[in-house]
Structure formats: C-alpha cells, structure tokens
Short mmCIF file of C-alpha atoms in Angstrom, two decimals:
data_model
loop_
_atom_site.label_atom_id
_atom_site.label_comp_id
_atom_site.label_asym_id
_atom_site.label_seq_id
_atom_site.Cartn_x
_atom_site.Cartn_y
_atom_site.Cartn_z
CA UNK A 1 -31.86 -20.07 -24.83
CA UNK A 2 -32.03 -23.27 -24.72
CA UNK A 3 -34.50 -24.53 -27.09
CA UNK A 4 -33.55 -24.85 -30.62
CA UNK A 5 -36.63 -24.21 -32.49
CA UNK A 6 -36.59 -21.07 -30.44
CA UNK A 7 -33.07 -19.85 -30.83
CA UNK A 8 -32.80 -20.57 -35.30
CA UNK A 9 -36.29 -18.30 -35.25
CA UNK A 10 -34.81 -15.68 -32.76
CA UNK A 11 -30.94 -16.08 -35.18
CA UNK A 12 -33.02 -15.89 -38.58
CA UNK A 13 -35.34 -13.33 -37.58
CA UNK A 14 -32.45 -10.91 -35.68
CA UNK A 15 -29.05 -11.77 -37.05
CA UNK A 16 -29.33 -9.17 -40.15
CA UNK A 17 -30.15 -6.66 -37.25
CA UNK A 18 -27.17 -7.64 -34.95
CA UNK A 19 -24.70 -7.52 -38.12
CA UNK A 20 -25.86 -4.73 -39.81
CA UNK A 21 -25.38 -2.50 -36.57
CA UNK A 22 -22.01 -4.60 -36.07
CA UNK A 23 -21.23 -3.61 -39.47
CA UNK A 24 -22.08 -0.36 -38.84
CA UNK A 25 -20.34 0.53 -35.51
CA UNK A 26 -16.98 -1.35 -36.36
CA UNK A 27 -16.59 0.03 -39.96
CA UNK A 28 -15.45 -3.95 -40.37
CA UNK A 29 -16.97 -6.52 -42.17
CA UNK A 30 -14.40 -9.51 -40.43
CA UNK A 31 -14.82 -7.85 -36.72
CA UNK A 32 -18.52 -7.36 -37.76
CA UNK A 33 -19.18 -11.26 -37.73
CA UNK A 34 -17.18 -12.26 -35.11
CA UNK A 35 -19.69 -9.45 -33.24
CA UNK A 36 -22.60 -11.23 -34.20
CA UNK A 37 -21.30 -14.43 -33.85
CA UNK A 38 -20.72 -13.66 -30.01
CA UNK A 39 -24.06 -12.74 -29.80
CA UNK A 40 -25.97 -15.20 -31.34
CA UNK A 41 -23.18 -18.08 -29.30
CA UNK A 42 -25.02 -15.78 -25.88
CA UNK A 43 -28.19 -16.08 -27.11
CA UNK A 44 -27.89 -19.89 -27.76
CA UNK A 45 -26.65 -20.03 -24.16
CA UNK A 46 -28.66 -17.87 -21.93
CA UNK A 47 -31.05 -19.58 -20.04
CA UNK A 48 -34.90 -18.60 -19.30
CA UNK A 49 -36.76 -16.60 -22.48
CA UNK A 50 -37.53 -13.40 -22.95
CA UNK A 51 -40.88 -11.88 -21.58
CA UNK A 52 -41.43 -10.94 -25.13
CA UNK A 53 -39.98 -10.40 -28.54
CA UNK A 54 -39.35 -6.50 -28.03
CA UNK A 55 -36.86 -8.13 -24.80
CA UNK A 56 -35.31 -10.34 -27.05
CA UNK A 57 -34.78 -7.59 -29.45
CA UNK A 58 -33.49 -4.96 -26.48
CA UNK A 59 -31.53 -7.68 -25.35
CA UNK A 60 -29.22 -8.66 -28.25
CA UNK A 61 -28.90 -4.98 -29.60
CA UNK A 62 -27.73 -4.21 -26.23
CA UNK A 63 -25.17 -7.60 -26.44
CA UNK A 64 -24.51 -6.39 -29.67
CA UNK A 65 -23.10 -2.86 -28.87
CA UNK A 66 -21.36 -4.20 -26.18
CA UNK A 67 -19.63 -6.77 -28.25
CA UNK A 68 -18.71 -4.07 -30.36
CA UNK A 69 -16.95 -1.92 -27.99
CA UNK A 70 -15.08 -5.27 -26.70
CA UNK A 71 -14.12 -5.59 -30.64
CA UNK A 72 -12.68 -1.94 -30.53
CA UNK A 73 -10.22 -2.84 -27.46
CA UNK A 74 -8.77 -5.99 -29.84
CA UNK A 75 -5.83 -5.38 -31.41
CA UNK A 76 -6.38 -7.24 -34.25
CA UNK A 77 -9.59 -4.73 -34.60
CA UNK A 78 -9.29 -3.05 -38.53
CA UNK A 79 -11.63 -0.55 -39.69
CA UNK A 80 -11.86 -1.11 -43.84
CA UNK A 81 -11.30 1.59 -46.21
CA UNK A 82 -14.93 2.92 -47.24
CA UNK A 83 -15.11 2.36 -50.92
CA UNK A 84 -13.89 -1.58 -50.34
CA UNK A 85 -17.41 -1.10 -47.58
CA UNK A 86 -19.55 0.04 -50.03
CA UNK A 87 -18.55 -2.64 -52.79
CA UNK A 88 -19.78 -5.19 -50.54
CA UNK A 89 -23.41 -3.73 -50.68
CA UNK A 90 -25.65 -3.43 -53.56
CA UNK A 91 -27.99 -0.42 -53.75
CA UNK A 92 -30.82 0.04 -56.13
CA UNK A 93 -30.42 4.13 -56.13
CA UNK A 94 -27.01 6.14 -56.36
CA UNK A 95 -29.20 8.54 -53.33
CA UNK A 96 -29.22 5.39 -51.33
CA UNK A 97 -25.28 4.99 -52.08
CA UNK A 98 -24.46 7.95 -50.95
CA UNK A 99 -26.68 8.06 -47.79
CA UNK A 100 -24.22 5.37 -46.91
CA UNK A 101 -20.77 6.62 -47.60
CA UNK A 102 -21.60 9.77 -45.98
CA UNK A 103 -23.30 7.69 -42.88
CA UNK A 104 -20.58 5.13 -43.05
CA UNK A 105 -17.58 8.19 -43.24
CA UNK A 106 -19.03 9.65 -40.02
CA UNK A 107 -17.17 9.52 -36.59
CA UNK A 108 -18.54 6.34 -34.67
CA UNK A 109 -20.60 8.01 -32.04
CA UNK A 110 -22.34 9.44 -34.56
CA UNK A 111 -22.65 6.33 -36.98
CA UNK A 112 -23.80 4.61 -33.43
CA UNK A 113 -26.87 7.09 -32.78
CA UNK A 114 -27.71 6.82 -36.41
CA UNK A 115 -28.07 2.98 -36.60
CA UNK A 116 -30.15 2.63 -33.32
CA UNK A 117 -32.60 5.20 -34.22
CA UNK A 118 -33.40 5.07 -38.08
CA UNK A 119 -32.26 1.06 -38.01
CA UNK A 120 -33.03 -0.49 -34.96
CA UNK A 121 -36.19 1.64 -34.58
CA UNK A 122 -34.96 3.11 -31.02
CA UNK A 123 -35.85 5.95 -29.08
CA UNK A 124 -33.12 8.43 -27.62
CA UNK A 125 -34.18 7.64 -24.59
CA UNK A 126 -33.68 3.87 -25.13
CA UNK A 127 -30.02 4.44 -27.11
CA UNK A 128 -29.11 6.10 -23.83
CA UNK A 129 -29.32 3.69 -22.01
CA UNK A 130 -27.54 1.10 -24.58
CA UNK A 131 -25.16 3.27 -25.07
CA UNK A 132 -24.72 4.36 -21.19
CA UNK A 133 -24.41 7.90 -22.15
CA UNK A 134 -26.76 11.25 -21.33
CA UNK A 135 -29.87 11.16 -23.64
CA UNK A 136 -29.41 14.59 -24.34
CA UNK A 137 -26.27 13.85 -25.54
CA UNK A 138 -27.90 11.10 -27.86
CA UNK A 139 -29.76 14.35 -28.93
CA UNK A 140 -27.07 16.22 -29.72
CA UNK A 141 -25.26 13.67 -31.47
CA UNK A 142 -28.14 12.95 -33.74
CA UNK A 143 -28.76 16.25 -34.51
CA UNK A 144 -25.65 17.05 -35.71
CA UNK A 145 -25.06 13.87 -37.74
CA UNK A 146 -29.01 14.96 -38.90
CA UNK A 147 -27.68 18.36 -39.82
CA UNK A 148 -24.16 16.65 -41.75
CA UNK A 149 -26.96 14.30 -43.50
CA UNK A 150 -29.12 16.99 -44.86
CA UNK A 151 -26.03 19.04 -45.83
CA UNK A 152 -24.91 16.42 -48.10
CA UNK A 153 -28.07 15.26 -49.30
CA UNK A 154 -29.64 18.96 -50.38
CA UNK A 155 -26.19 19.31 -51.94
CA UNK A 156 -26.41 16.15 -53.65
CA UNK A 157 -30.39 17.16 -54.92
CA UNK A 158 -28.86 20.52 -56.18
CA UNK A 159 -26.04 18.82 -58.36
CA UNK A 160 -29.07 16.52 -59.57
CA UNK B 1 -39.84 7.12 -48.92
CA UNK B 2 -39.44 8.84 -45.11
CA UNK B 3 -35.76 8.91 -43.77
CA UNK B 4 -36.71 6.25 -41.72
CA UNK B 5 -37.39 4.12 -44.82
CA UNK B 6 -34.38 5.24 -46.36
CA UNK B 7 -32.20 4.79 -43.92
CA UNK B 8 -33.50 0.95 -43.75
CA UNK B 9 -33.50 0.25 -47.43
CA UNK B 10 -30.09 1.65 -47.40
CA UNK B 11 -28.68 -0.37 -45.04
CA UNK B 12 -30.77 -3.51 -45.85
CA UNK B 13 -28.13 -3.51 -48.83
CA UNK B 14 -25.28 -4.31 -46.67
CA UNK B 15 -25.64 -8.53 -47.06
CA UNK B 16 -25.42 -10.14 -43.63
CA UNK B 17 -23.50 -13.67 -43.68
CA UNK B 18 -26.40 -16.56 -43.70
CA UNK B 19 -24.53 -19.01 -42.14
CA UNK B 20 -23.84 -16.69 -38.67
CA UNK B 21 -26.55 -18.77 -36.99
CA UNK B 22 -25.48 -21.77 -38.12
CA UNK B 23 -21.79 -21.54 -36.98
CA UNK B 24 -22.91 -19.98 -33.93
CA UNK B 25 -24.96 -23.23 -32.39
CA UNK B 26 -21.97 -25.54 -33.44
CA UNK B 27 -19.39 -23.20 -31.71
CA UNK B 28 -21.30 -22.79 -28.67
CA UNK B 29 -22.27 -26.57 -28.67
CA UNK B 30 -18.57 -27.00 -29.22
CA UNK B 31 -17.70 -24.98 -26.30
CA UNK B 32 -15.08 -23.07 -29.19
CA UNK B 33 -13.07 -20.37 -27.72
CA UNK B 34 -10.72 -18.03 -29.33
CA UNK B 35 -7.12 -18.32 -29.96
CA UNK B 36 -5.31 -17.19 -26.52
CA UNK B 37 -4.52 -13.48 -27.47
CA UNK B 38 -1.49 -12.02 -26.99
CA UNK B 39 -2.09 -10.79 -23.39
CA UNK B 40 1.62 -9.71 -22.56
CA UNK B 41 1.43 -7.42 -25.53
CA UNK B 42 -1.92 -6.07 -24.76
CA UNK B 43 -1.51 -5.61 -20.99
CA UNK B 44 1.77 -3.66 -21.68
CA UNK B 45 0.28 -1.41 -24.13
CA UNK B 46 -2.62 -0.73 -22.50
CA UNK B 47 -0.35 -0.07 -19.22
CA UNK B 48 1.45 2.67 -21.53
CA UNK B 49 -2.01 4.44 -22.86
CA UNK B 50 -2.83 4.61 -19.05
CA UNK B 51 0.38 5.58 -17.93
CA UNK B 52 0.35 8.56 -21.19
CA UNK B 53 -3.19 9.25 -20.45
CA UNK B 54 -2.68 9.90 -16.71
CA UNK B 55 0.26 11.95 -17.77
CA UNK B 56 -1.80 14.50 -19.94
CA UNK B 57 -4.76 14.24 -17.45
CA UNK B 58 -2.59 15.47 -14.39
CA UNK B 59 -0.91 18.30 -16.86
CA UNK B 60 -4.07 20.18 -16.95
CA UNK B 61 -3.15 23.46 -16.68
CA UNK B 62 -0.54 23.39 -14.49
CA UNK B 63 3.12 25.44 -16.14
CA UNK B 64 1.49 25.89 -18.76
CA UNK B 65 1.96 29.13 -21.21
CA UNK B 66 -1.04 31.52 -22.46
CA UNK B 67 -1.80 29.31 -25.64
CA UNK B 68 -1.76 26.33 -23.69
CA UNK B 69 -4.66 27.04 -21.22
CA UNK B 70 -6.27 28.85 -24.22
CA UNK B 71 -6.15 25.18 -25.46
CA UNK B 72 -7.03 22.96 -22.59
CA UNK B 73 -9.95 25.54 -22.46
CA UNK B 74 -10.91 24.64 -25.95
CA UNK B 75 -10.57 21.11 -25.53
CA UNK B 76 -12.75 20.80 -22.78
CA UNK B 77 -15.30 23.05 -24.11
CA UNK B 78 -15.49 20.55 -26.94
CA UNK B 79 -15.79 17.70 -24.26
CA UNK B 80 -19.03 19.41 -23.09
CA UNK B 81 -20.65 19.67 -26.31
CA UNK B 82 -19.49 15.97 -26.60
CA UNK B 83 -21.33 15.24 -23.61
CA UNK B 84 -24.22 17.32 -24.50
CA UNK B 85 -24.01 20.02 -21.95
CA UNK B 86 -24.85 22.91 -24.65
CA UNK B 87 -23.97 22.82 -28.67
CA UNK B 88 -23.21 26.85 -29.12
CA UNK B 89 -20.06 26.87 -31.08
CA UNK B 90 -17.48 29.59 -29.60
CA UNK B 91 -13.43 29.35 -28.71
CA UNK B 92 -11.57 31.03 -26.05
CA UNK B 93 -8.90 33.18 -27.32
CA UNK B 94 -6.01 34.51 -25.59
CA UNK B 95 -6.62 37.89 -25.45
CA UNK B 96 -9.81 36.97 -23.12
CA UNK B 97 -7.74 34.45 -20.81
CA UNK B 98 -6.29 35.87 -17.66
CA UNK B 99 -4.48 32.95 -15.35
CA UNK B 100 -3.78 33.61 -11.66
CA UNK B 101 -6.59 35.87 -12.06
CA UNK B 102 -6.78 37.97 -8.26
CA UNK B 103 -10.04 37.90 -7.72
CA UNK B 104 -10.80 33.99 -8.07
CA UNK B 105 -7.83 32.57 -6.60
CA UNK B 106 -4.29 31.53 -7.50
CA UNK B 107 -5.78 27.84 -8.44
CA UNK B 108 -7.91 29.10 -11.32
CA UNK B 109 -8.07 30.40 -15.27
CA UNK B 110 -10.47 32.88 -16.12
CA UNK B 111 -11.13 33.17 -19.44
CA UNK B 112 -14.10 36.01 -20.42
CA UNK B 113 -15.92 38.49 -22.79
CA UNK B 114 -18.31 39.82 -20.61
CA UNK B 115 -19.72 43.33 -21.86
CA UNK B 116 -18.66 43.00 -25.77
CA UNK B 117 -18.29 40.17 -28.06
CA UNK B 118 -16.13 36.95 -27.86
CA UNK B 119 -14.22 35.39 -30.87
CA UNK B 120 -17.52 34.30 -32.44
CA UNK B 121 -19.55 37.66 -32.36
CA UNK B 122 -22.61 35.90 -31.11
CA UNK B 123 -21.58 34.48 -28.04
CA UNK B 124 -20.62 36.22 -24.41
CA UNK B 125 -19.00 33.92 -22.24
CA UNK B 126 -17.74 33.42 -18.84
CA UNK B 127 -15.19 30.70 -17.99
CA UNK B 128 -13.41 29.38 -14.90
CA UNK B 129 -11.21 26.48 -14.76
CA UNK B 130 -10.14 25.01 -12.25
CA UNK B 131 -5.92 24.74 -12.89
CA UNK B 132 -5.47 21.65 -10.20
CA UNK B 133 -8.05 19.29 -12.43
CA UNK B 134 -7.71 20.98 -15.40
CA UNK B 135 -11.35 20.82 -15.92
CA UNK B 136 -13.51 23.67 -16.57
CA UNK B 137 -15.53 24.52 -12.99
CA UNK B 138 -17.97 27.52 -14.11
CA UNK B 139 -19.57 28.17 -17.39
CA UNK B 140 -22.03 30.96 -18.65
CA UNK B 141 -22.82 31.23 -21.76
CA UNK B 142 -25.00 34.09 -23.38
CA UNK B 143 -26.70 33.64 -27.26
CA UNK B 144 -27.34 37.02 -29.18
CA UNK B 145 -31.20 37.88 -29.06
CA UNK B 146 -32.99 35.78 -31.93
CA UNK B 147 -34.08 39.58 -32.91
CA UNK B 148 -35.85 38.53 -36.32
CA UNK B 149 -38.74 36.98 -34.14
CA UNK B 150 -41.14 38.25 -31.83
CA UNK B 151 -40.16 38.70 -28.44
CA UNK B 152 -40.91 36.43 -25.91
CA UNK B 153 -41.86 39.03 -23.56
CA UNK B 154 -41.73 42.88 -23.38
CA UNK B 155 -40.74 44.02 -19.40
CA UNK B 156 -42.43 46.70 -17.13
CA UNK B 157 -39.75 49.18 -18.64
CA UNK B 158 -40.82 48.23 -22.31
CA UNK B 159 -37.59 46.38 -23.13
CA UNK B 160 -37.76 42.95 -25.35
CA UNK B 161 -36.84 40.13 -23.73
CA UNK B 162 -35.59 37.22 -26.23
CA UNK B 163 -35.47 33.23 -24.99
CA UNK B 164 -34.19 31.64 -27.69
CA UNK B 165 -32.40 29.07 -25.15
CA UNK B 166 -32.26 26.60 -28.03
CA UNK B 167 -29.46 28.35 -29.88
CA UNK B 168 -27.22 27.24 -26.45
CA UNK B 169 -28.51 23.81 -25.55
CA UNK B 170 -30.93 21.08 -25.92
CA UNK B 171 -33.98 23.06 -24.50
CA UNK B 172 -35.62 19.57 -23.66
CA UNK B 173 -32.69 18.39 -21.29
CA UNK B 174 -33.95 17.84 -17.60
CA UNK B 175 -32.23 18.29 -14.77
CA UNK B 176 -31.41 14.55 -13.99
CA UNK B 177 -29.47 14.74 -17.99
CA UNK B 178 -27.80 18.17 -16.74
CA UNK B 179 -26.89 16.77 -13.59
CA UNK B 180 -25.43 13.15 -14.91
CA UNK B 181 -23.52 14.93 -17.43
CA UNK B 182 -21.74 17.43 -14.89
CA UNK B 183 -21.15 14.68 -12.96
CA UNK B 184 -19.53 12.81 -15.21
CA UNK B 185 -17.82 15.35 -16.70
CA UNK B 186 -16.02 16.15 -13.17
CA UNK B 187 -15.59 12.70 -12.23
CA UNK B 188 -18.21 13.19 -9.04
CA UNK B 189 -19.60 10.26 -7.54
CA UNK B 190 -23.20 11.38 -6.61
CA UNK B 191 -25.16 14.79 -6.28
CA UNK B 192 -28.11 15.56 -4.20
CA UNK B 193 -31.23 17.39 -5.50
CA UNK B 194 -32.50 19.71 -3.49
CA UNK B 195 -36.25 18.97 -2.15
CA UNK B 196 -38.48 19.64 -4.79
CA UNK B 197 -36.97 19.19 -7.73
CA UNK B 198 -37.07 16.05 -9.36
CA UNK B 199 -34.80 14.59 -12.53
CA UNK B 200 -37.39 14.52 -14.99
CA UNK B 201 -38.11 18.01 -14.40
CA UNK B 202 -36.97 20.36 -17.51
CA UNK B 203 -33.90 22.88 -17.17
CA UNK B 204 -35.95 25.39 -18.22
CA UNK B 205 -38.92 25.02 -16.34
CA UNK B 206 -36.99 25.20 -12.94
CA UNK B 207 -37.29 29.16 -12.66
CA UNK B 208 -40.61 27.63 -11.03
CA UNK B 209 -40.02 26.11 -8.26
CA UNK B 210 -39.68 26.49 -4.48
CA UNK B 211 -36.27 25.93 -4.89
CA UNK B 212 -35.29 29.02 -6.83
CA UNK B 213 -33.24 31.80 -4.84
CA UNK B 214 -32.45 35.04 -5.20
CA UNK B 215 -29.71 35.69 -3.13
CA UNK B 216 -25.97 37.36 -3.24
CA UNK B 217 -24.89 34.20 -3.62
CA UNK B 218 -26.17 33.77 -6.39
CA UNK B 219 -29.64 33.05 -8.34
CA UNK B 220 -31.10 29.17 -9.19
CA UNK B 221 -31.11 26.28 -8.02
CA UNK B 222 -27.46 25.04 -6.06
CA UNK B 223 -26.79 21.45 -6.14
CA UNK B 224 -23.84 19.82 -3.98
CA UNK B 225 -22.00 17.38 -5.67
CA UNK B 226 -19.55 15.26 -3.92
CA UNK B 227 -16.56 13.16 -4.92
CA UNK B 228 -15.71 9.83 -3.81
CA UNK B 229 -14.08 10.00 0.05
CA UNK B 230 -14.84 13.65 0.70
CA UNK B 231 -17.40 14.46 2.81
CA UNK B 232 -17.47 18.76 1.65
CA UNK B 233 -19.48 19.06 -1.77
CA UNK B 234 -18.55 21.14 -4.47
CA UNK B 235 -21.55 22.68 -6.17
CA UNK B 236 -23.15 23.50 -9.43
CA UNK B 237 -25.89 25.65 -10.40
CA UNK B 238 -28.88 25.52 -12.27
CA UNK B 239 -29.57 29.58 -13.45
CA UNK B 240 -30.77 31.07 -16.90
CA UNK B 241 -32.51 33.91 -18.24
CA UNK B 242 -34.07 35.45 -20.77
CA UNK B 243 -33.00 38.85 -21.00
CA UNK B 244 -32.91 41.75 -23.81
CA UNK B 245 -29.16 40.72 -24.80
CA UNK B 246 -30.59 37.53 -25.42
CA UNK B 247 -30.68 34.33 -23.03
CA UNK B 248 -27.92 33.30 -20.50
CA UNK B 249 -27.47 30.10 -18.61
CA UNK B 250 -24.62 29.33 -16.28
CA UNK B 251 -23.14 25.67 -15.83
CA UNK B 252 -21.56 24.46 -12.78
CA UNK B 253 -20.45 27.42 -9.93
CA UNK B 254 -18.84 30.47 -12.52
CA UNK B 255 -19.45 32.70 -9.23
CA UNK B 256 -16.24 34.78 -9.20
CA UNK B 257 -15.14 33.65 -5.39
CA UNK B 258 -11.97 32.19 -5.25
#
C-alpha cells in the first residue's frame, strides 16, 4: 500500500479489528501486538489496492490469523493467565465480563470461530476458508462453543 | 442487545494499542527486522516433536494390548468430531473390540455393538481400523429414533421410520465438506466424484441420484480416493438411512471384507 493517506485510514479504521482477534486467538496481549504490528508493516508494503474495502478487510483478517499461527510456533509465544486478560479490559456490565472469561477460557479453535463470526462479522463459509479447515467443521466448532456459551450464560441468569 | 451485539460490545472493551499504526510505518520505512531467533534451539526442538510425533503416529495399533486399541479408537473418534465428520458422543469399550478379527483380516480392529446398545445407550456403532495406519477405515454410526416426534415416514408394513440425522452430524454438510474431511483425515491426496454428483450437493440429499446403488457390495454412493504415488484407490462411501431403529450413516468403507 503504498500511499500514506490510504494506509493511516485503512490502520485507524482496521487495527482494533486485527488486535482484538490477535488478542483473542493468542490469549497474549505482548504476542497480540507484535501480530498486528506484522500486519499493518504488510499492509504498508503491499503494492496495488484493494478492489474494495470488504478486500481490504478479508485481506488483513486473513494476514492476521496467519500471523497468529506464526506467533504460536515462537518460542518466546506466552499465553497470560485470564484474570491478568480481563484486568486489561473495562466492561460496563458484569454479563459482558463474563461473556469474556468464559469466551477467553475456551480452547483456541473455538475462541478462533467465535471471533470471526460474532467479531469480524464472517460467515462459516468465509472462516473456512481463513482458517483452511472444513466449513462444517467451522459448524461444529461454533456450535459447541454456542452450546458452552449458553450453558454458562442461562446459569449465570439463574444465579441472577 | 443480540449476541452479535454482545459479543462486539464485549470485546470492544479489550483497548487496542493507538500507536500500532504509527510504529508500524516507521518500522517498515525502517526496513526493522527482528532480533535473529535462536534457530539452533528451535530447529532441534522442532526436529524432536517430529521425530516423537512420527514415533506415536507409526505406533498406531501395532503390539498394542486391548485397552490400547480401545484408546487409539477413542482418540481418533475424537479427531473426527474435531474435523467435523459427525458430533454423536459415544466411546468404544473393550468388551466390544475384537483385534485380528477373522473375518476382516489380520491388518484390522473391529470394534462393534451391532444388535444391542454400545457404552452410551443411544448409539450402535460399527468400527474398523485399519492397524497398519492406525486410523479408523469404516465407520457407521446409528442414533436412537427421536421417538417423541412424529415420524418422518410410516413404511408399506406400517412401521415408523425416524430421520433425525441431526443427532449424528451436521445435516447441512455436502459432499465436497464430507469428502475434504475424509481426505484429510487419511492423509489422501485427491478423490474422484463419481459423474453426477457434485460437491455442493448435500449428504443427505444423495439417496437421489443416478449414482446410488443397490448392490452386494454395498448401498450409496462409492468414491475412490487415492494417496500420493499409488495408482489403486481406496474407497469411501456415502450411505444413510432412515430406518425404525432410528437413522444410520456409514463413513468411509466399514464393509466387513478383509
């Protein structure tokens, strides 16, 4: 990208994006910006645009999950103990607090599915394919972290 | 608030670094790189996970006792789910596992409860694995009738036949999903769909086609898959029903023939 107007527009509008599923997927908040610093150093440098903002959008969530999996092969790669995770956020409902531990305590594949399709607005279809696995087992996978969600969130209503 | 919103609002309180964009045009206008990692150290332990993996991989079955085929069954069965192949939740035991079973071969497992329950009381299952790979080779799977609904069909003999396929698997997989999971599961480098039936198609809705047959060798749909260098396929079926014991599908070739 090699206009510069075009690249701070395309870093301001996207980089929450590209962290927060960094953040997500890498249980990390260090590993999580060096993720999304990758990205945005590829988007500065790719040449040609993008034939339109949904592209650009595929494009670095798809950088993104790759850098991600890179980060998991590092050995300097540290997931952070969950409570020190959710200090470093600030939610306005104790319901939206613990929508996030129990998201954030999943297994990664399912934290992964989550993230694309309630965050990053994607279809099963199109995590598939970022993901380069089945899309029916995308399905299953959100299913069952569905199914964990609403278990712990009915419970949750009933103690309420 | 949908989950949707939720979701977003929840996660919208994680605070992403400002300056990421920033520091990201001065290091690539920089040309920064990262610290030179310590390769040696990575390449060697990355040789030992391979060399460790490889180990277990080759173990499969082979000299093993009862328990552990009972759990390289297991363990596989979870890698299917994994991959999405079917979510019904059911273990092998070793009362249903017979190795070196006669009739399939010296090279296979068996594992079955064919006729009364298995270990979870809803489930009737079939299993072959194969004891070189240590994968499993043949899968069916049965799901007790969903008997508190209505039938999906009553037969010429006035039996109740139940389809509730979605207590086994995603009932909206297609065949291209079913067949890029198998193969990926068995390591295969391509398959070959016979005329007629096309990826996008749904399992389910294959009964339909041409390409259906009845035969002794089996019924469904038989698709050769072949590995990379080997010219002879090895094959995998597509074949469910709905029956009054509830529905049935069958993964990969579970055709007791050695």
């Amino acid at each position: 990208m090699q206009e510069h107007d075009e690249f701070t527009r395309a870093a301001r509008q996207y980089a929450p994006l590209i962290y927060r599923v960094a953040f997500g997927y890498l249980r990390s908040v260090q590993d999580a910006e060096d993720a999304a610093q990758n990205v945005l150093i590829k988007l500065y440098r790719r040449a040609g645009g993008f034939e339109s903002d949904e592209h650009l959008k595929y494009w670095l969530v798809r950088v993104t999950v790759n850098e991600c999996k890179k980060a998991l092969k590092s050995p300097r790669y540290r997931e952070a103990p969950l409570d020190e995770l959710a200090q470093a956020a600030a939610f306005d409902t104790p319901r939206e607090g613990e929508l996030f531990q129990t998201v954030m305590a999943m297994e990664r594949k399912y934290r992964a599915v989550l993230l694309l399709y309630y965050y990053a607005d994607y279809s099963t279809a199109e995590i598939a394919r970022l993901l380069g696995v089945p899309a029916a087992t995308v399905r299953t996978r959100l299913a069952r972290a569905r199914e964990h969600l609403k278990h712990i969130l009915t419970e949750q209503e009933e103690i309420i | 608030m949908n989950e949707r919103e939720l979701f977003k609002k929840t996660f919208d309180a994680v605070p992403a670094p400002e300056y990421l964009a920033i520091r990201a045009a001065v290091n690539a206008n920089a040309d920064t790189r990262r610290a030179p990692r310590r390769v040696l150290r990575t390449a060697l332990i990355a040789a030992m996970l391979i060399a460790a993996l490889s180990a277990a991989a080759a173990a499969g079955f082979l000299g093993g006792t009862k328990k552990d085929y009972v759990d390289v069954c297991n363990k596989e069965l979870d890698a299917l789910r994994e991959l999405g192949l079917f979510h019904i939740e059911f273990e092998i035991e070793e009362s249903s596992l017979r190795p070196h079973y006669d009739d399939i071969g010296p090279d296979m497992v068996y594992a079955g409860e064919v006729g009364s329950s298995g270990s979870a009381e809803t489930v009737y299952y079939f299993l072959l694995g194969n004891m070189d790979t240590g994968k499993i080779s043949g899968l069916s799977i049965s799901a007790r009738p969903q008997e508190d609904t209505e039938p999906a069909f009553i037969n010429e003999v006035g039996w109740a036949i139940y389809d509730n396929f979605d207590a086994i698997l995603d009932t909206n997989m297609t065949v291209g999903e079913y067949c890029d999971i198998w193969k990926q599961y068995q390591g295969y480098e391509r398959y070959e769909l016979p005329e007629g039936v096309e990826p996008e198609i749904r399992l389910l809705d294959t009964r339909e086609l041409d390409a259906w047959s009845f035969s002794m060798e089996g019924n469904g749909i038989k698709i050769p898959f072949y590995r990379s260098g080997r010219g002879e396929p090895e094959y995998a079926w597509i074949s469910y029903e709905a029956t009054g014991s509830g529905p049935s599908i069958c993964f990969g070739d579970s055709s007791l023939k050695g």
